[in-house]
mmCIF file of C-alpha atoms in Angstrom:
data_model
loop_
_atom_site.group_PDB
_atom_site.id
_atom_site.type_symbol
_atom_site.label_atom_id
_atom_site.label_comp_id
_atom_site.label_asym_id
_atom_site.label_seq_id
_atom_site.Cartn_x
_atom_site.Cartn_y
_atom_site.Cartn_z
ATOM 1 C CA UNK A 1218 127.935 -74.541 54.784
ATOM 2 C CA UNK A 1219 127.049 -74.231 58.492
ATOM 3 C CA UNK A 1220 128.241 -77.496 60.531
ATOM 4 C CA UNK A 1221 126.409 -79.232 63.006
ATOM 5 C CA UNK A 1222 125.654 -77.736 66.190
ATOM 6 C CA UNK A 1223 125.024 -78.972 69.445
ATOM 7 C CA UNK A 1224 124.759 -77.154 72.855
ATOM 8 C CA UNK A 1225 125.898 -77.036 75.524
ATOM 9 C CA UNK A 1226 128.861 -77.794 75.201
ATOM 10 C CA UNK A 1227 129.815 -78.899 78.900
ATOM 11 C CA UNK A 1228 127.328 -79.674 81.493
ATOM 12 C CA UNK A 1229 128.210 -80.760 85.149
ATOM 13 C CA UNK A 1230 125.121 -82.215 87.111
ATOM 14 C CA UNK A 1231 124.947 -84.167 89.842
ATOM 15 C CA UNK A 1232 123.478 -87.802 90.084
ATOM 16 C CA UNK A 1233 119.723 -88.460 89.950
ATOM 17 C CA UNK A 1234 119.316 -85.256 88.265
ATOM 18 C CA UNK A 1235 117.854 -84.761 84.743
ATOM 19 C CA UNK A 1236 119.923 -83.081 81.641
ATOM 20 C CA UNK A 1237 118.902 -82.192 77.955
ATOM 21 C CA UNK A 1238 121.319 -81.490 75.184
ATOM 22 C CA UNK A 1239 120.013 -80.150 71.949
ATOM 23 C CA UNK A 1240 121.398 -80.769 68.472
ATOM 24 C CA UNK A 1241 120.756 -78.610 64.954
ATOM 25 C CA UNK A 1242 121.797 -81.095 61.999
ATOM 26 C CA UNK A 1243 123.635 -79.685 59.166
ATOM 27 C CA UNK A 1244 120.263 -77.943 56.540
ATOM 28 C CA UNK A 1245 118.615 -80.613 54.623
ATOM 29 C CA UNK A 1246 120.049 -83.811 56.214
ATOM 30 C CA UNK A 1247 117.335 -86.093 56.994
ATOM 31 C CA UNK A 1248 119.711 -88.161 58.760
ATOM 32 C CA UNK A 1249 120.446 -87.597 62.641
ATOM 33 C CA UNK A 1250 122.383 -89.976 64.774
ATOM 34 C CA UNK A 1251 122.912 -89.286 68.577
ATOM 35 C CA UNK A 1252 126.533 -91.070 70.193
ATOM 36 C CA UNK A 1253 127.621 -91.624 73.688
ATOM 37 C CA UNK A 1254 131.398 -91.684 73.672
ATOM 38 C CA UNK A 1255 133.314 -92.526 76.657
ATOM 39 C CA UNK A 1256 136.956 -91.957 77.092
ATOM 40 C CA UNK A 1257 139.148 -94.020 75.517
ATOM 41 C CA UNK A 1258 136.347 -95.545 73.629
ATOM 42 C CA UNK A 1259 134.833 -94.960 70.271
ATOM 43 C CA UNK A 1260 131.346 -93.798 69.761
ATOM 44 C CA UNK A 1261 128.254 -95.888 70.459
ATOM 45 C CA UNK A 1262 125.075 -94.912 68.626
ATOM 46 C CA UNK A 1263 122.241 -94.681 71.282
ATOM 47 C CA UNK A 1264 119.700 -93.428 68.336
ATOM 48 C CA UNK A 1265 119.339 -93.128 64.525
ATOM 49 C CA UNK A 1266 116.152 -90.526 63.117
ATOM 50 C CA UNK A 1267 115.688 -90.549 59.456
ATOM 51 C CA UNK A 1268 113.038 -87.604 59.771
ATOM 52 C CA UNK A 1269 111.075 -87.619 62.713
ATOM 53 C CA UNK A 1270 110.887 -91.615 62.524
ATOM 54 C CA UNK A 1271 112.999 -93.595 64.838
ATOM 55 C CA UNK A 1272 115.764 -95.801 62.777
ATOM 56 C CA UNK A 1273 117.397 -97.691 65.326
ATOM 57 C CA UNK A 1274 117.268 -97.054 69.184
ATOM 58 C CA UNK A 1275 118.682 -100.738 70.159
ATOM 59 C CA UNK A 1276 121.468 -99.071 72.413
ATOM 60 C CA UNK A 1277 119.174 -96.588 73.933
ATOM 61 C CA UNK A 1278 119.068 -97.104 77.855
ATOM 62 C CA UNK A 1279 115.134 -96.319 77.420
ATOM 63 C CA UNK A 1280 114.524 -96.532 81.180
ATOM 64 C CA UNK A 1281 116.588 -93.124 81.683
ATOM 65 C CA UNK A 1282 117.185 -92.051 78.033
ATOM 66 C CA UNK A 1283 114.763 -90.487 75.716
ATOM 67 C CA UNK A 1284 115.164 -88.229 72.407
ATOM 68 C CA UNK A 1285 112.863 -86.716 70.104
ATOM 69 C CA UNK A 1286 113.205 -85.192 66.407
ATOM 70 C CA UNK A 1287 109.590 -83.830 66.218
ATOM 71 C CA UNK A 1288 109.919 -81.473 62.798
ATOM 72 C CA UNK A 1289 112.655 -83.644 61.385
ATOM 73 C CA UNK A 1290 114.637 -80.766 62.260
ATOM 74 C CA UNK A 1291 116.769 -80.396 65.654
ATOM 75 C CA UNK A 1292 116.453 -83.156 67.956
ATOM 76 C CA UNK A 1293 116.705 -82.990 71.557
ATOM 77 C CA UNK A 1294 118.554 -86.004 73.815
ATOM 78 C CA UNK A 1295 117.458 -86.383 77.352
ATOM 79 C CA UNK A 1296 118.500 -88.128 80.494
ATOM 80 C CA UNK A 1297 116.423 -88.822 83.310
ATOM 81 C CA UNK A 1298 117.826 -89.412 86.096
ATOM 82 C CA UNK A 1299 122.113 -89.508 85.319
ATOM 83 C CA UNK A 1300 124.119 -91.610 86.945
ATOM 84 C CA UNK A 1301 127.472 -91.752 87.238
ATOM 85 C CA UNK A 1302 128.808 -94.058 84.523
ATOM 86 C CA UNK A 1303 126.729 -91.718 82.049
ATOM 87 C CA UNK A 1304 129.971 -89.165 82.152
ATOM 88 C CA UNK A 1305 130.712 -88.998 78.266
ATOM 89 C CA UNK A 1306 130.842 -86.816 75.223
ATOM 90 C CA UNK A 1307 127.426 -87.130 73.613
ATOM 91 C CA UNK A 1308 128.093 -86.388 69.901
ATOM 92 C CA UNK A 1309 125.745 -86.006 67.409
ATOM 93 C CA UNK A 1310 125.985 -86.150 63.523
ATOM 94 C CA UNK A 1311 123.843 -86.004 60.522
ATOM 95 C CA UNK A 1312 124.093 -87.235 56.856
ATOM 96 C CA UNK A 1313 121.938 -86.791 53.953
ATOM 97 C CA UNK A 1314 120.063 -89.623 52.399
ATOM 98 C CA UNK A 1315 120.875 -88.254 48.299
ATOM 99 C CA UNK A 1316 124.713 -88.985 48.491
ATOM 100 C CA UNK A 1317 126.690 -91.771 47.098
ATOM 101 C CA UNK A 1318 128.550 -91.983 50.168
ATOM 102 C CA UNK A 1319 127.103 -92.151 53.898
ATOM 103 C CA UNK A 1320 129.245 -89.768 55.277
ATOM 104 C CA UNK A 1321 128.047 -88.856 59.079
ATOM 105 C CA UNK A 1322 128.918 -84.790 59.310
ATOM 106 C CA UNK A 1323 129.839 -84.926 63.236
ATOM 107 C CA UNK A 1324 128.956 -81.681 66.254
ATOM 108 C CA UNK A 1325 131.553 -80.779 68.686
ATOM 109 C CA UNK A 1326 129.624 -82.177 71.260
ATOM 110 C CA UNK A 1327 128.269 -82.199 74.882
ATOM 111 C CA UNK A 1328 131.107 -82.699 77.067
ATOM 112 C CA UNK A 1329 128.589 -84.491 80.637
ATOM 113 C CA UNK A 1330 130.201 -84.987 84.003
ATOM 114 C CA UNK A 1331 127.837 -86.602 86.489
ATOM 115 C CA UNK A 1332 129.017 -85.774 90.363
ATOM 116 C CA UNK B 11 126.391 -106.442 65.776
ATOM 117 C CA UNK B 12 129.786 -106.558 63.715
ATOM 118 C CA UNK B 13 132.627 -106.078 65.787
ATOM 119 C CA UNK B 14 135.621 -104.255 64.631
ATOM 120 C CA UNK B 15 139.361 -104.794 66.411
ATOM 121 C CA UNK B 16 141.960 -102.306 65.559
ATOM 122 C CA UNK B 17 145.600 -101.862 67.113
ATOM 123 C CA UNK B 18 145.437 -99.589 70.158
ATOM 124 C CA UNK B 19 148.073 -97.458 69.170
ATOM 125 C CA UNK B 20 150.572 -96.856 66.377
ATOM 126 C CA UNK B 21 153.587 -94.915 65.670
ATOM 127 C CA UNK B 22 155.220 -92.812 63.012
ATOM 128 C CA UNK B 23 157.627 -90.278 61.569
ATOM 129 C CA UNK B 24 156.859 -87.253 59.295
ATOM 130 C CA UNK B 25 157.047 -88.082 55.465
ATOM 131 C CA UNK B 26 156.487 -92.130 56.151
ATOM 132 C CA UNK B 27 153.320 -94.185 54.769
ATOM 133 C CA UNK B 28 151.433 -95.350 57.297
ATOM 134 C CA UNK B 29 148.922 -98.842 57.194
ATOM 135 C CA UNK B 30 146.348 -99.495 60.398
ATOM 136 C CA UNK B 31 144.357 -102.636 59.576
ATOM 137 C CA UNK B 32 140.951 -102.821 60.898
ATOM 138 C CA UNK B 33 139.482 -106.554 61.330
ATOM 139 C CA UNK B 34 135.639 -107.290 61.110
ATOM 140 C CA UNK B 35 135.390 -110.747 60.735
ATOM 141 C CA UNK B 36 131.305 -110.746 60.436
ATOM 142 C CA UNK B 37 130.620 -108.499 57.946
ATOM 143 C CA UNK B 38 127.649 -108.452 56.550
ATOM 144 C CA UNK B 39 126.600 -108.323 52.446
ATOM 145 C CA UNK B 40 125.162 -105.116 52.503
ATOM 146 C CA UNK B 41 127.832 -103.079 54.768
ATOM 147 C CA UNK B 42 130.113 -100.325 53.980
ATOM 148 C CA UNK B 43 133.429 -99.798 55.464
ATOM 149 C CA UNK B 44 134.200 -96.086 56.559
ATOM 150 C CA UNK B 45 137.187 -94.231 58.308
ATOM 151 C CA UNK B 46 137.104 -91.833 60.695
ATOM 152 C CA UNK B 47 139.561 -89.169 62.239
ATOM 153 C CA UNK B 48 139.017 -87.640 65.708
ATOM 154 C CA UNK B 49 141.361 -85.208 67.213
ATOM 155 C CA UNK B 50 140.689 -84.298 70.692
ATOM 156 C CA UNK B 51 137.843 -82.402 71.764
ATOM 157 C CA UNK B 52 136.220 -82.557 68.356
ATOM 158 C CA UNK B 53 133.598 -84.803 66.771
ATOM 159 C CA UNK B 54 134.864 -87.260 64.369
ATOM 160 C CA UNK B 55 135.711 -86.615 60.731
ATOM 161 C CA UNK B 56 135.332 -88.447 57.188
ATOM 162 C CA UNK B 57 137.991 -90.062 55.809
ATOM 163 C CA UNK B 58 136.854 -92.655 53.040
ATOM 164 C CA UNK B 59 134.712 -95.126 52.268
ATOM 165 C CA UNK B 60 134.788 -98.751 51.008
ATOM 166 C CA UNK B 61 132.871 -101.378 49.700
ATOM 167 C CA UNK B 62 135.439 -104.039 48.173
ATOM 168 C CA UNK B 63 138.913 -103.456 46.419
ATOM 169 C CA UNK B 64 140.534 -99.963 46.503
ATOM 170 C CA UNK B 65 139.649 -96.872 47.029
ATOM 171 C CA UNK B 66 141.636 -93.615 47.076
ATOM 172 C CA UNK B 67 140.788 -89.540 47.506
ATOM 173 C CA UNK B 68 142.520 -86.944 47.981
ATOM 174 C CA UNK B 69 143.897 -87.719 51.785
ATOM 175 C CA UNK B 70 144.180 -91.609 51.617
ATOM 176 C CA UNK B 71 143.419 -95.278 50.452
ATOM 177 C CA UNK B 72 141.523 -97.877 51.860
ATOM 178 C CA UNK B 73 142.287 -101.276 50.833
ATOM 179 C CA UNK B 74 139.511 -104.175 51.395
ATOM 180 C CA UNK B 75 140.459 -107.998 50.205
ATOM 181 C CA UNK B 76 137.681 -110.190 48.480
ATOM 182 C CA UNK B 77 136.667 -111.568 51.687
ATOM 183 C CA UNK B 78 135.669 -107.884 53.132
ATOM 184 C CA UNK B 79 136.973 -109.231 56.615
ATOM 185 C CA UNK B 80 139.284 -106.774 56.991
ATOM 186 C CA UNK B 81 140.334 -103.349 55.713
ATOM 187 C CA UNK B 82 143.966 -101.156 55.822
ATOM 188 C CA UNK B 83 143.513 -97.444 55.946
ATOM 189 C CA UNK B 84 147.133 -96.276 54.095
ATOM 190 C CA UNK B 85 148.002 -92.724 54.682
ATOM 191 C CA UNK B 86 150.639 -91.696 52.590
ATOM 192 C CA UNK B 87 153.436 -89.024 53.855
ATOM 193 C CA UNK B 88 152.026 -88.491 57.433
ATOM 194 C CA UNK B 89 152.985 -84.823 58.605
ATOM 195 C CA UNK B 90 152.110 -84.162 62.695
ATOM 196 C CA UNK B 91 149.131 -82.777 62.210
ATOM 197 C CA UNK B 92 148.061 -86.450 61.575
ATOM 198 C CA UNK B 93 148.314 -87.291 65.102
ATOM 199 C CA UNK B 94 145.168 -88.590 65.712
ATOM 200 C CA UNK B 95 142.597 -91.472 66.534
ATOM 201 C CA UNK B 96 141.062 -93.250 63.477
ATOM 202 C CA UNK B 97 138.289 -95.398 63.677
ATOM 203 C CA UNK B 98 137.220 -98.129 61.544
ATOM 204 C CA UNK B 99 133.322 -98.200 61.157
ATOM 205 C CA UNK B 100 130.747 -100.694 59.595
ATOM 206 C CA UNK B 101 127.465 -99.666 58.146
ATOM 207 C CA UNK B 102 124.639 -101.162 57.187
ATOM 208 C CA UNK B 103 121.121 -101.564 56.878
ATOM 209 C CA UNK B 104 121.315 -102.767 60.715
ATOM 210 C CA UNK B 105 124.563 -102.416 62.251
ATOM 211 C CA UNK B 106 126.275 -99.224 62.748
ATOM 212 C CA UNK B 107 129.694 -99.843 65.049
ATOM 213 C CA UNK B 108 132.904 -97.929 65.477
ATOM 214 C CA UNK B 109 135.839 -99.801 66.636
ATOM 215 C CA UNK B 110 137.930 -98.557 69.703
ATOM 216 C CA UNK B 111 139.909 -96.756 67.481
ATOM 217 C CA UNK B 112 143.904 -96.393 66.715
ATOM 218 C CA UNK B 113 145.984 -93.643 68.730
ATOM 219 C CA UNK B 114 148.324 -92.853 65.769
ATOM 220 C CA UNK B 115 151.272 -90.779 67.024
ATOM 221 C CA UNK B 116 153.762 -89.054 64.404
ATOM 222 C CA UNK B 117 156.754 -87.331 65.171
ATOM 223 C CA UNK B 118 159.028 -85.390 63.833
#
């Protein structure tokens, strides 16, 4: 079973500019969850799909942070413009909605410095 | 939001049990309690969930007392590859926070 992918993987921008990171859940999760996680902390959830349909954004910075799931499919996280304090790993995850458990399957990651 | 407070760091030795308690004093009714393991440069992984009293698999146990407000993850037999940071996670219908997580160290 293919994991979650995410790309890029590392992306170095400088401030004021704009950035995208792209995420393809795990096949058949209708889950999604996008997390900023800043070193030394754990992961925050900025935004929770189930579908397309927004779950929970509370933690979404919506004046600079936007993300889409359009087909229910991949989703796409953007920022616009970064600033500095937005240097983190921006993980994303997915679970499926028929288990007994809520287990979050978890990407690699985007890996953002912000110059 | 429940808020979760775990030790910043523990450590071990190879072939010990190891216990990190995970407090979350405001629980709510309908949340689960989940572990996670992260090892650098990689996204978080499963480790087991828990609603109330016990629960084991194949890797560890999580113990959660009748008031919920706080859970042990118990890993039995750590080897170094265990060298990790777990995080202690509510879920629920509207709350979704990881702690700051435990720096477990285990050496030989």
């Amino acid at each position: 079973e293919a994991g979650v992918a995410q790309s890029p993987r590392y992306k170095i921008i400088e401030k004021r500019q704009s950035v995208a990171f792209w995420c393809n859940p795990i096949s058949g999760h209708a889950t999604l969850y996008w997390y900023q996680q800043i070193l030394g902390q754990g992961p925050k959830l900025l935004i929770q799909f189930q579908n397309n349909g927004v779950v929970d954004d509370s933690q979404l910075p919506k004046d600079r942070f936007s993300a889409e799931r359009l087909k229910g499919v991949d989703s796409t996280l953007k920022i616009q413009p970064a600033k500095l304090e937005d240097s983190a790993v921006y993980l994303c995850a997915s679970s499926s909605s028929l288990d007994t458990i809520y287990e979050q399957y978890f990407g690699p990651g985007t890996r953002l410095t912000v110059t | 939001l429940a808020k979760t407070t775990q030790p910043i760091s523990m450590d071990s030795y190879e072939g010990q049990e190891v216990n990190i308690t995970c407090s979350h004093n405001n629980i709510a009714t309908n949340d689960y309690i989940t572990w996670y393991q992260q090892f650098p440069s990689q996204g978080p992984r499963f480790i087991i969930q828990g609603y109330k009293t016990k629960v084991t698999n194949e890797v560890a146990s999580l113990f959660i007392p009748a008031d919920r407000k706080s859970s042990t993850l118990s890993l039995p037999r750590v080897s170094l590859s265990d060298t990790a940071v777990y995080y202690c996670l509510v879920e629920g219908y509207s709350t979704l926070t990881f702690g700051k997580g435990t720096m477990l160290l285990v050496s030989p």
